PDB file of C-alpha atoms in Angstrom:
ATOM      1  CA  MET A   1      -5.826 -20.637  21.445  1.00  0.00           C
ATOM      2  CA  SER A   2      -8.029 -21.526  18.548  1.00  0.00           C
ATOM      3  CA  HIS A   3      -6.919 -21.175  14.906  1.00  0.00           C
ATOM      4  CA  ASP A   4      -9.880 -20.512  12.539  1.00  0.00           C
ATOM      5  CA  ALA A   5      -8.413 -20.507   8.976  1.00  0.00           C
ATOM      6  CA  HIS A   6     -11.784 -19.562   7.479  1.00  0.00           C
ATOM      7  CA  GLN A   7     -12.323 -16.254   9.283  1.00  0.00           C
ATOM      8  CA  PRO A   8     -11.453 -13.346   6.968  1.00  0.00           C
ATOM      9  CA  ALA A   9      -9.229 -10.545   8.158  1.00  0.00           C
ATOM     10  CA  GLN A  10     -11.134  -7.481   9.215  1.00  0.00           C
ATOM     11  CA  ARG A  11      -8.259  -4.948   8.928  1.00  0.00           C
ATOM     12  CA  VAL A  12      -4.872  -4.795   7.370  1.00  0.00           C
ATOM     13  CA  MET A  13      -2.215  -2.284   8.344  1.00  0.00           C
ATOM     14  CA  VAL A  14       0.041  -1.058   5.522  1.00  0.00           C
ATOM     15  CA  LEU A  15       3.135   0.889   6.535  1.00  0.00           C
ATOM     16  CA  TYR A  16       4.460   2.679   3.511  1.00  0.00           C
ATOM     17  CA  THR A  17       7.984   3.895   4.067  1.00  0.00           C
ATOM     18  CA  GLY A  18       8.704   5.156   0.599  1.00  0.00           C
ATOM     19  CA  GLY A  19      10.061   3.642  -2.572  1.00  0.00           C
ATOM     20  CA  THR A  20       9.064   3.364  -6.246  1.00  0.00           C
ATOM     21  CA  ILE A  21       5.610   1.841  -5.532  1.00  0.00           C
ATOM     22  CA  GLY A  22       4.441   5.256  -4.375  1.00  0.00           C
ATOM     23  CA  MET A  23       6.031   7.260  -7.157  1.00  0.00           C
ATOM     24  CA  GLN A  24       4.950   8.284 -10.609  1.00  0.00           C
ATOM     25  CA  ALA A  25       6.915   9.396 -13.622  1.00  0.00           C
ATOM     26  CA  SER A  26       7.223  13.181 -14.195  1.00  0.00           C
ATOM     27  CA  ALA A  27       9.259  15.439 -16.470  1.00  0.00           C
ATOM     28  CA  SER A  28      11.900  15.614 -13.744  1.00  0.00           C
ATOM     29  CA  GLY A  29      12.010  11.928 -12.973  1.00  0.00           C
ATOM     30  CA  LEU A  30      10.035  10.121 -10.291  1.00  0.00           C
ATOM     31  CA  ALA A  31       7.838  12.200  -7.931  1.00  0.00           C
ATOM     32  CA  PRO A  32       5.580  11.226  -4.993  1.00  0.00           C
ATOM     33  CA  ALA A  33       2.187  10.120  -6.239  1.00  0.00           C
ATOM     34  CA  SER A  34      -1.153  10.838  -4.654  1.00  0.00           C
ATOM     35  CA  GLY A  35      -3.972   8.323  -4.253  1.00  0.00           C
ATOM     36  CA  PHE A  36      -1.825   5.482  -2.913  1.00  0.00           C
ATOM     37  CA  GLU A  37      -4.693   4.084  -0.860  1.00  0.00           C
ATOM     38  CA  ALA A  38      -6.911   3.785  -4.027  1.00  0.00           C
ATOM     39  CA  ARG A  39      -4.166   1.975  -5.897  1.00  0.00           C
ATOM     40  CA  MET A  40      -3.864  -0.703  -3.244  1.00  0.00           C
TER      41      MET A  40
END
């Protein structure tokens, strides 16, 4: 098995399971935010 440290990753899987990184402030507190992919 060869290890090539200079080859860039072609895909990255992100499993978002909730939490404050996907929330935005609202008048009622934190609410789910849209556009999470664009903010990554």
